[in-house]
CSV table of C-alpha atoms and ligand atoms in Angstrom, one decimal:
chain,number,residue,atom,x,y,z
A,24,UNK,CA,126.0,102.9,86.5
A,25,UNK,CA,124.2,103.4,88.8
A,26,UNK,CA,120.1,102.2,89.4
A,27,UNK,CA,118.9,101.9,86.3
A,28,UNK,CA,115.2,100.9,85.4
A,29,UNK,CA,115.1,97.6,83.8
A,30,UNK,CA,111.3,96.0,82.7
A,31,UNK,CA,110.3,93.1,84.5
A,32,UNK,CA,108.7,91.1,80.8
A,33,UNK,CA,111.0,92.0,78.1
A,34,UNK,CA,114.1,92.8,80.5
A,35,UNK,CA,115.0,96.2,78.4
A,36,UNK,CA,117.2,98.3,80.5
A,37,UNK,CA,116.5,102.1,80.4
A,38,UNK,CA,118.0,105.5,82.8
A,39,UNK,CA,115.2,105.9,85.4
A,40,UNK,CA,112.3,108.8,83.8
A,41,UNK,CA,109.1,109.5,84.8
A,42,UNK,CA,107.4,107.0,82.8
A,43,UNK,CA,107.2,103.3,84.7
A,44,UNK,CA,105.4,101.3,81.7
A,45,UNK,CA,107.7,99.8,79.0
A,46,UNK,CA,106.8,99.7,75.2
A,47,UNK,CA,105.8,96.2,75.8
A,48,UNK,CA,103.3,96.6,78.5
A,49,UNK,CA,105.5,95.4,81.5
A,50,UNK,CA,106.3,97.5,84.2
A,51,UNK,CA,109.9,98.7,85.3
A,52,UNK,CA,111.6,97.5,88.5
A,53,UNK,CA,114.7,99.5,89.7
A,54,UNK,CA,117.9,97.8,89.4
A,55,UNK,CA,120.9,98.9,91.1
A,56,UNK,CA,124.6,98.2,91.1
A,57,UNK,CA,124.9,97.2,95.4
A,58,UNK,CA,128.7,97.9,96.8
A,59,UNK,CA,129.0,95.9,99.9
A,60,UNK,CA,126.8,96.1,102.8
A,61,UNK,CA,126.6,94.4,106.3
A,62,UNK,CA,124.0,93.9,108.8
A,63,UNK,CA,126.4,96.0,111.3
A,64,UNK,CA,126.3,98.8,108.6
A,65,UNK,CA,122.5,98.8,109.3
A,66,UNK,CA,122.5,97.7,112.6
A,67,UNK,CA,125.2,101.0,114.1
A,68,UNK,CA,122.6,103.4,112.7
A,69,UNK,CA,119.8,101.5,115.2
A,70,UNK,CA,118.5,104.3,117.3
A,71,UNK,CA,120.8,107.1,115.8
A,72,UNK,CA,119.5,110.9,115.3
A,73,UNK,CA,121.6,111.7,112.0
A,74,UNK,CA,118.9,112.2,109.1
A,75,UNK,CA,118.0,110.8,107.1
A,76,UNK,CA,119.8,107.6,108.8
A,77,UNK,CA,117.0,107.9,111.6
A,78,UNK,CA,114.4,106.8,109.6
A,79,UNK,CA,113.3,103.0,109.0
A,80,UNK,CA,113.5,103.5,105.4
A,81,UNK,CA,117.0,105.6,104.9
A,82,UNK,CA,118.8,103.3,107.3
A,83,UNK,CA,119.3,101.1,104.4
A,84,UNK,CA,119.8,104.2,102.2
A,85,UNK,CA,122.6,101.7,100.0
A,86,UNK,CA,119.9,99.3,99.3
A,87,UNK,CA,116.4,101.6,98.8
A,88,UNK,CA,118.1,104.4,96.3
A,89,UNK,CA,121.9,104.8,96.8
A,90,UNK,CA,122.7,107.6,94.3
A,91,UNK,CA,120.4,110.0,96.1
A,92,UNK,CA,122.3,112.8,98.7
A,93,UNK,CA,121.3,113.0,102.0
A,94,UNK,CA,120.2,116.5,101.7
A,95,UNK,CA,117.7,115.7,99.1
A,96,UNK,CA,116.2,113.3,101.1
A,97,UNK,CA,111.8,114.5,102.5
A,98,UNK,CA,111.7,112.7,105.5
A,99,UNK,CA,109.0,112.4,108.3
A,100,UNK,CA,111.4,110.1,109.3
A,101,UNK,CA,108.9,107.2,108.8
A,102,UNK,CA,109.2,103.3,109.8
A,103,UNK,CA,110.7,102.4,112.5
A,104,UNK,CA,107.5,100.3,113.3
A,105,UNK,CA,106.7,98.0,116.2
A,106,UNK,CA,106.7,94.0,116.0
A,107,UNK,CA,104.3,92.6,118.6
A,108,UNK,CA,103.7,89.4,119.6
A,109,UNK,CA,100.3,89.1,121.5
A,110,UNK,CA,99.3,85.6,123.4
A,111,UNK,CA,95.5,86.0,122.0
A,112,UNK,CA,96.2,86.1,118.7
A,113,UNK,CA,98.8,83.2,118.6
A,114,UNK,CA,95.9,80.9,120.0
A,115,UNK,CA,93.3,82.8,117.6
A,116,UNK,CA,95.9,81.9,114.7
A,117,UNK,CA,96.9,78.1,116.2
A,118,UNK,CA,100.8,79.0,115.9
A,119,UNK,CA,102.9,79.2,118.7
A,120,UNK,CA,105.0,82.2,117.4
A,121,UNK,CA,103.7,84.9,115.7
A,122,UNK,CA,104.0,88.2,115.4
A,123,UNK,CA,102.6,91.6,114.1
A,124,UNK,CA,104.5,94.2,112.5
A,125,UNK,CA,102.4,97.3,112.7
A,126,UNK,CA,103.0,99.5,109.6
A,127,UNK,CA,100.2,101.6,111.0
A,128,UNK,CA,102.5,103.4,113.3
A,129,UNK,CA,104.1,105.4,110.0
A,130,UNK,CA,103.5,108.9,110.4
A,131,UNK,CA,100.0,109.3,108.1
A,132,UNK,CA,98.8,105.8,109.2
A,133,UNK,CA,99.9,103.5,107.0
A,134,UNK,CA,102.6,101.7,105.2
A,135,UNK,CA,102.3,104.7,102.3
A,136,UNK,CA,105.3,106.3,104.5
A,137,UNK,CA,107.6,104.1,103.4
A,138,UNK,CA,107.0,104.6,99.9
A,139,UNK,CA,106.6,107.7,99.5
A,140,UNK,CA,109.7,109.0,101.3
A,141,UNK,CA,111.3,107.3,98.4
A,142,UNK,CA,109.3,108.6,95.6
A,143,UNK,CA,108.5,112.1,96.8
A,144,UNK,CA,112.6,112.6,97.3
A,145,UNK,CA,113.4,111.5,93.9
A,146,UNK,CA,109.8,113.6,92.4
A,147,UNK,CA,111.7,116.7,93.7
A,148,UNK,CA,115.3,115.7,92.7
A,149,UNK,CA,113.7,115.2,89.4
A,150,UNK,CA,112.2,118.7,89.4
A,151,UNK,CA,108.7,117.6,89.0
A,152,UNK,CA,105.9,120.0,90.1
A,153,UNK,CA,103.0,118.3,90.3
A,154,UNK,CA,103.1,114.8,91.6
A,155,UNK,CA,99.1,112.7,91.4
A,156,UNK,CA,98.0,109.5,92.6
A,157,UNK,CA,94.8,107.5,92.7
A,158,UNK,CA,93.8,106.2,96.5
A,159,UNK,CA,91.3,104.2,98.4
A,160,UNK,CA,92.6,106.5,101.3
A,161,UNK,CA,96.0,106.1,102.6
A,162,UNK,CA,98.1,106.8,99.5
A,163,UNK,CA,96.3,110.2,99.3
A,164,UNK,CA,97.0,110.9,102.5
A,165,UNK,CA,100.7,110.2,102.4
A,166,UNK,CA,101.1,111.6,99.0
A,167,UNK,CA,99.8,114.6,100.3
A,168,UNK,CA,101.6,115.2,103.6
A,169,UNK,CA,104.9,114.2,101.4
A,170,UNK,CA,103.7,117.0,98.5
A,171,UNK,CA,103.1,119.7,101.5
A,172,UNK,CA,106.3,118.9,103.3
A,173,UNK,CA,108.6,119.3,100.1
A,174,UNK,CA,106.9,122.2,98.3
A,175,UNK,CA,105.6,119.9,95.5
A,176,UNK,CA,101.6,120.6,94.6
A,177,UNK,CA,100.2,117.5,95.0
A,178,UNK,CA,96.7,115.8,93.0
A,179,UNK,CA,94.7,113.0,94.5
A,180,UNK,CA,92.2,111.2,92.5
A,181,UNK,CA,89.7,109.2,94.7
A,182,UNK,CA,86.8,107.1,94.4
A,183,UNK,CA,83.7,109.4,95.1
A,184,UNK,CA,81.9,108.3,98.1
A,185,UNK,CA,84.3,105.4,98.9
A,186,UNK,CA,87.0,106.8,100.5
A,187,UNK,CA,87.5,106.7,104.3
A,188,UNK,CA,87.0,110.0,105.8
A,189,UNK,CA,89.8,109.9,108.0
A,190,UNK,CA,91.9,110.0,104.9
A,191,UNK,CA,89.9,112.6,102.8
A,192,UNK,CA,90.4,115.0,106.1
A,193,UNK,CA,94.4,114.3,105.9
A,194,UNK,CA,95.0,114.7,102.0
A,195,UNK,CA,92.6,117.8,102.0
A,196,UNK,CA,94.1,118.9,105.3
A,197,UNK,CA,97.8,118.5,103.9
A,198,UNK,CA,96.8,120.8,100.9
A,199,UNK,CA,96.4,118.2,98.1
A,200,UNK,CA,93.6,118.9,95.3
A,201,UNK,CA,91.4,116.5,95.5
A,202,UNK,CA,89.5,114.9,92.6
A,203,UNK,CA,86.5,112.7,93.6
A,204,UNK,CA,86.0,110.2,90.6
A,205,UNK,CA,82.4,108.7,90.0
A,206,UNK,CA,83.8,105.5,90.3
A,207,UNK,CA,85.4,103.1,92.2
A,208,UNK,CA,89.6,102.8,92.8
A,209,UNK,CA,90.3,100.8,89.5
A,210,UNK,CA,88.3,104.0,87.5
A,211,UNK,CA,90.6,106.4,89.4
A,212,UNK,CA,94.3,104.2,88.9
A,213,UNK,CA,93.4,103.9,85.1
A,214,UNK,CA,92.5,107.9,84.7
A,215,UNK,CA,95.4,109.7,87.0
A,216,UNK,CA,97.4,107.2,84.8
A,217,UNK,CA,96.4,109.1,81.6
A,218,UNK,CA,96.9,111.9,83.3
A,219,UNK,CA,99.9,111.4,84.1
A,220,UNK,CA,101.2,110.3,80.8
A,221,UNK,CA,99.6,113.3,78.6
A,222,UNK,CA,99.4,116.2,81.6
A,223,UNK,CA,103.1,115.6,82.5
A,224,UNK,CA,102.1,114.6,86.5
A,225,UNK,CA,104.4,112.9,88.3
A,226,UNK,CA,102.8,109.7,89.2
A,227,UNK,CA,103.2,108.1,92.6
A,228,UNK,CA,101.6,105.0,92.9
A,229,UNK,CA,103.4,101.4,93.5
A,230,UNK,CA,103.6,102.0,89.8
A,231,UNK,CA,106.5,103.9,90.3
A,232,UNK,CA,109.4,101.3,91.1
A,233,UNK,CA,110.8,103.7,93.8
A,234,UNK,CA,107.2,103.5,95.6
A,235,UNK,CA,108.2,99.8,96.1
A,236,UNK,CA,111.7,100.2,96.9
A,237,UNK,CA,110.7,102.2,99.9
A,238,UNK,CA,108.5,99.5,100.6
A,239,UNK,CA,111.2,96.9,100.8
A,240,UNK,CA,112.1,98.1,104.1
A,241,UNK,CA,109.1,96.7,105.6
A,242,UNK,CA,111.3,93.3,105.1
A,243,UNK,CA,114.5,94.8,106.0
A,244,UNK,CA,113.3,96.2,109.0
A,245,UNK,CA,111.5,93.2,110.4
A,246,UNK,CA,114.2,90.8,109.9
A,247,UNK,CA,117.0,93.4,111.4
A,248,UNK,CA,114.3,93.3,114.7
A,249,UNK,CA,114.7,90.0,114.4
A,250,UNK,CA,118.2,90.1,114.6
A,251,UNK,CA,118.4,88.6,110.7
A,252,UNK,CA,117.1,85.6,111.1
A,253,UNK,CA,113.9,84.8,109.1
A,254,UNK,CA,110.5,83.7,110.0
A,255,UNK,CA,108.8,80.7,108.1
A,256,UNK,CA,106.0,83.2,107.0
A,257,UNK,CA,105.5,86.5,105.7
A,258,UNK,CA,101.8,87.0,105.7
A,259,UNK,CA,100.2,90.4,103.7
A,260,UNK,CA,97.2,91.6,102.3
A,261,UNK,CA,97.1,91.7,98.8
A,262,UNK,CA,95.2,94.8,96.9
A,263,UNK,CA,96.9,96.9,94.1
A,264,UNK,CA,100.0,94.2,95.1
A,265,UNK,CA,103.2,96.9,95.3
A,266,UNK,CA,103.6,95.0,99.1
A,267,UNK,CA,103.7,91.5,97.5
A,268,UNK,CA,106.0,92.9,94.4
A,269,UNK,CA,108.4,94.9,96.9
A,270,UNK,CA,108.5,91.8,99.4
A,271,UNK,CA,109.5,89.7,96.9
A,272,UNK,CA,112.3,92.1,95.5
A,273,UNK,CA,113.5,93.1,99.3
A,274,UNK,CA,113.9,88.5,100.4
A,275,UNK,CA,115.9,88.3,96.9
A,276,UNK,CA,118.0,90.9,97.3
A,277,UNK,CA,118.6,90.2,100.7
A,278,UNK,CA,119.6,86.6,100.0
A,279,UNK,CA,122.1,87.7,96.9
A,280,UNK,CA,123.7,90.2,99.7
A,281,UNK,CA,123.9,87.2,101.9
A,282,UNK,CA,122.5,89.1,104.6
A,283,UNK,CA,119.9,86.4,104.8
A,284,UNK,CA,120.3,82.7,104.5
A,285,UNK,CA,117.1,81.5,103.5
A,286,UNK,CA,114.2,82.8,102.4
A,287,UNK,CA,110.7,83.1,104.0
A,288,UNK,CA,107.6,82.3,102.5
A,289,UNK,CA,105.1,85.2,101.5
A,290,UNK,CA,101.5,84.5,102.4
A,291,UNK,CA,99.0,86.7,100.1
A,292,UNK,CA,95.7,87.2,101.3
A,293,UNK,CA,93.1,88.8,99.2
A,294,UNK,CA,89.3,89.8,100.4
A,295,UNK,CA,86.7,87.3,98.6
A,296,UNK,CA,85.1,90.0,96.5
A,297,UNK,CA,88.0,91.7,95.1
A,298,UNK,CA,89.9,88.4,94.6
A,299,UNK,CA,91.4,88.6,91.2
A,300,UNK,CA,94.9,87.2,92.0
A,301,UNK,CA,93.7,85.0,94.1
A,302,UNK,CA,92.1,83.6,91.0
A,303,UNK,CA,94.7,83.9,89.3
A,304,UNK,CA,97.1,81.9,91.4
A,305,UNK,CA,94.9,79.2,92.0
A,306,UNK,CA,93.8,78.6,87.7
A,307,UNK,CA,97.7,78.9,87.3
A,308,UNK,CA,96.3,81.1,85.0
A,309,UNK,CA,99.2,83.6,83.1
A,310,UNK,CA,96.7,86.9,82.5
A,311,UNK,CA,95.1,88.3,85.5
A,312,UNK,CA,90.9,88.7,84.9
A,313,UNK,CA,89.8,91.8,86.6
A,314,UNK,CA,87.1,91.4,89.0
A,315,UNK,CA,84.4,94.2,87.3
A,316,UNK,CA,82.6,95.1,90.3
A,317,UNK,CA,85.1,94.2,93.9
A,318,UNK,CA,83.4,94.3,97.0
A,319,UNK,CA,84.6,94.2,100.8
A,320,UNK,CA,84.7,95.8,103.8
A,321,UNK,CA,88.1,96.3,103.5
A,322,UNK,CA,88.0,99.8,102.1
A,323,UNK,CA,91.9,99.5,101.4
A,324,UNK,CA,91.7,96.4,99.4
A,325,UNK,CA,88.4,97.2,97.3
A,326,UNK,CA,90.5,96.4,93.7
A,327,UNK,CA,89.8,94.7,90.8
A,328,UNK,CA,92.9,95.1,88.9
A,329,UNK,CA,95.7,95.2,90.3
A,330,UNK,CA,98.7,97.3,88.3
A,331,UNK,CA,101.5,95.1,90.0
A,332,UNK,CA,100.4,91.9,89.5
A,333,UNK,CA,103.3,90.7,87.5
A,334,UNK,CA,106.0,91.6,89.7
A,335,UNK,CA,103.5,89.9,92.4
A,336,UNK,CA,103.4,86.6,90.6
A,337,UNK,CA,106.9,86.9,90.4
A,338,UNK,CA,107.6,87.5,94.3
A,339,UNK,CA,105.3,84.6,95.5
A,340,UNK,CA,106.8,82.0,93.0
A,341,UNK,CA,110.2,83.3,94.2
A,342,UNK,CA,109.1,82.6,97.6
A,343,UNK,CA,107.2,79.4,97.1
A,344,UNK,CA,104.6,81.3,98.8
A,345,UNK,CA,100.7,81.2,98.6
A,346,UNK,CA,97.7,83.2,98.0
A,347,UNK,CA,94.5,82.7,100.2
A,348,UNK,CA,91.6,84.9,100.3
A,349,UNK,CA,89.4,85.2,103.2
A,350,UNK,CA,85.1,86.3,103.4
A,351,UNK,CA,84.7,89.8,104.8
A,352,UNK,CA,83.2,88.2,108.3
A,353,UNK,CA,86.6,86.5,108.6
A,354,UNK,CA,88.4,89.5,108.7
A,355,UNK,CA,86.5,91.4,111.5
A,356,UNK,CA,86.2,88.8,113.4
A,357,UNK,CA,90.3,88.9,113.0
A,358,UNK,CA,90.1,92.3,113.6
A,359,UNK,CA,88.0,92.2,116.6
A,360,UNK,CA,90.8,90.1,118.0
A,361,UNK,CA,93.4,92.1,116.9
A,362,UNK,CA,91.9,95.3,118.8
A,363,UNK,CA,90.8,93.5,121.4
A,364,UNK,CA,94.6,92.5,122.1
A,365,UNK,CA,95.3,95.7,122.3
A,366,UNK,CA,97.3,96.5,119.0
A,367,UNK,CA,94.5,97.3,116.6
A,368,UNK,CA,94.2,97.8,112.8
A,369,UNK,CA,92.4,99.0,110.2
A,370,UNK,CA,90.1,96.2,108.2
A,371,UNK,CA,92.2,95.6,105.4
A,372,UNK,CA,95.2,94.7,107.4
A,373,UNK,CA,93.3,91.9,109.6
A,374,UNK,CA,93.2,89.9,106.2
A,375,UNK,CA,96.6,89.0,107.3
A,376,UNK,CA,95.2,87.5,110.6
A,377,UNK,CA,92.6,86.3,108.8
A,378,UNK,CA,94.0,84.8,106.2
A,379,UNK,CA,97.4,83.5,108.8
A,380,UNK,CA,94.4,81.6,110.8
A,381,UNK,CA,93.3,79.9,107.5
A,382,UNK,CA,96.2,79.0,106.1
A,383,UNK,CA,96.7,76.9,109.9
A,384,UNK,CA,93.6,75.5,109.1
A,385,UNK,CA,94.3,74.3,105.8
A,386,UNK,CA,97.4,72.7,107.2
A,387,UNK,CA,99.5,75.0,104.6
A,388,UNK,CA,100.9,76.9,108.0
A,389,UNK,CA,101.7,74.6,110.4
A,390,UNK,CA,101.8,75.2,114.5
A,391,UNK,CA,104.8,75.6,115.1
A,392,UNK,CA,106.0,77.7,112.2
A,393,UNK,CA,107.0,81.3,113.3
A,394,UNK,CA,104.7,83.8,111.6
A,395,UNK,CA,104.6,87.8,111.1
A,396,UNK,CA,101.5,89.4,110.0
A,397,UNK,CA,101.5,92.6,108.6
A,398,UNK,CA,99.5,95.1,110.0
A,399,UNK,CA,99.1,97.9,107.1
A,400,UNK,CA,97.0,100.7,108.3
A,401,UNK,CA,96.0,102.0,111.7
A,402,UNK,CA,92.9,101.3,113.8
A,403,UNK,CA,91.6,104.5,113.5
A,404,UNK,CA,90.9,104.2,109.5
A,405,UNK,CA,87.0,103.2,108.7
A,406,UNK,CA,85.8,104.3,112.1
A,407,UNK,CA,82.4,103.5,110.9
A,408,UNK,CA,83.1,100.1,109.4
A,409,UNK,CA,84.7,99.5,113.5
A,410,UNK,CA,81.3,101.1,115.0
A,411,UNK,CA,79.0,99.2,112.8
A,412,UNK,CA,81.0,95.6,113.7
A,413,UNK,CA,80.4,96.5,117.7
A,414,UNK,CA,76.4,97.9,117.4
A,415,UNK,CA,75.9,94.4,115.3
A,416,UNK,CA,74.7,96.4,112.1
A,417,UNK,CA,77.5,95.3,109.5
A,418,UNK,CA,75.6,93.2,106.6
A,419,UNK,CA,76.1,89.6,106.2
A,420,UNK,CA,79.0,89.9,109.5
A,421,UNK,CA,78.6,88.0,112.7
A,422,UNK,CA,79.8,90.2,115.7
A,423,UNK,CA,81.0,87.8,117.9
A,424,UNK,CA,83.2,89.9,120.1
A,425,UNK,CA,80.7,93.1,120.1
A,426,UNK,CA,81.1,95.7,122.4
A,427,UNK,CA,77.6,97.7,122.7
A,428,UNK,CA,77.8,101.0,124.0
A,429,UNK,CA,75.6,101.3,127.3
A,430,UNK,CA,73.1,104.1,126.5
A,431,UNK,CA,72.3,106.2,129.4
A,432,UNK,CA,69.4,108.8,130.2
A,433,UNK,CA,70.0,111.8,131.9
A,434,UNK,CA,67.1,110.9,134.5
A,435,UNK,CA,67.9,106.9,134.7
A,436,UNK,CA,67.2,105.8,138.2
A,437,UNK,CA,69.6,103.0,139.5
A,438,UNK,CA,71.4,103.0,136.7
A,439,UNK,CA,74.6,103.6,139.1
A,440,UNK,CA,74.1,100.4,140.6
A,441,UNK,CA,74.0,98.8,137.4
A,442,UNK,CA,77.2,100.3,136.7
A,443,UNK,CA,79.2,98.9,139.5
A,444,UNK,CA,78.7,95.4,138.2
A,445,UNK,CA,79.7,96.3,135.3
A,446,UNK,CA,82.5,94.4,134.4
A,447,UNK,CA,81.3,90.9,136.9
A,448,UNK,CA,78.1,90.7,135.1
A,449,UNK,CA,79.5,90.5,131.6
A,450,UNK,CA,81.6,87.8,132.9
B,527,F0G,N1,96.6,97.4,103.4
B,527,F0G,C1,96.2,99.2,103.3
B,527,F0G,C2,95.7,99.5,104.7
B,527,F0G,C3,96.2,99.7,102.3
B,527,F0G,O1,95.6,101.0,102.7
B,527,F0G,C4,96.6,99.1,101.2
B,527,F0G,C5,96.4,99.7,99.9
B,527,F0G,C6,96.7,97.6,101.0
B,527,F0G,C7,96.6,97.2,102.1
B,527,F0G,C8,96.8,97.0,99.9
B,527,F0G,O2,98.5,96.9,99.4
B,527,F0G,O3,98.5,97.5,96.9
B,527,F0G,O4,100.4,97.1,97.9
B,527,F0G,O5,98.8,95.2,97.7
B,527,F0G,N2,96.1,100.9,100.0
B,527,F0G,C9,95.6,101.9,98.5
B,527,F0G,C10,95.2,103.1,98.7
B,527,F0G,C11,95.1,101.0,97.6
B,527,F0G,O6,94.8,103.9,98.2
B,527,F0G,O7,95.7,103.6,100.3
B,527,F0G,P1,98.9,96.8,98.0
């Protein structure tokens, strides 16, 4: 039978196609028929240079996309990201054991490459010619890179004036056609979904269940790095909720395959100004109410109508997880700590660390539990936010750890003496 699509709502099963929503409105997920796999199979491939198993995604091919030929895989390779432990971050969060999995180390600077390698390989295999996505930045850069590598045409829909500049530069440089939508991410998402169904673009947002299959490998890889021992908590920022969905599916499958013996709990962290999933979860409601005008300094998670909310509900419930929200002030404060530890991440990623701290303060995570925070993107994203933070110019944000540059006039006299004491005087 191989891999099929199964509707998460009405359970209908169909052959994988280019439509990702069932007639009943539910999203499809990929359902595999797994052969027996072992930890040893995946461990033996560590450090290999053989394609495609040199990738941190395709190392797990049997539980990601078993049916695709190795030759059809479009891979950079991606994944193989580090797990960092920093005492300053542990102290800040208030736990003894915390590590950060840095997905910003992927080829285009975010976790998106993990989903993209799988979904673009599938697009090519299906004979798609135009691939498309809506994006706040990272998805567009990632899709554009894989489009370029695979020889497919890429179209990205981005909110005008709201996409991080460096990400726009990647999309343009890799040759994607960029459509700037006069609206926010949710408008861009609606338009690209319409364009895909009416014009036949192959959609590459995380609505596409193959993206979710690739993103499961964040979990596979982090557990492998920990010698297949489960942390108590995995903390992840939530925007469109693709990762949350992928994490739940990955954990369930690992348990079913007996590759792990207990499930970590997943904590999803949203920004206060873009918190529809947090509201849904805390009100124990059945239906997501979109946030009309989402706002947050964390551009990647400025999303009011997350498409994967229903899958995400299942994921959090399955892992006995929680959903928390954090303010922009808390996000930037946590980011300053992660950055200063030498690891560094983009604002949206720091929501995971800010959220972990809050959950410890609330007594949900206990100080002796082990925590893994996912850093979803690279420090070089949203640079104006970081610089303005250090200049103390971010509205409503207390720059507790600001690091202002020093202005030096070419004719300043006496400044060299001051520079000698730069660090001693700063304490
Ligand atoms: N972190 C980063 C760095 C992101 O780029 C995104 C999403 C998220 C977190 C949220 O992840 O959607 O799986 O809950 N960025 C999308 C984009 C929207 O267009 O790049 P999610």
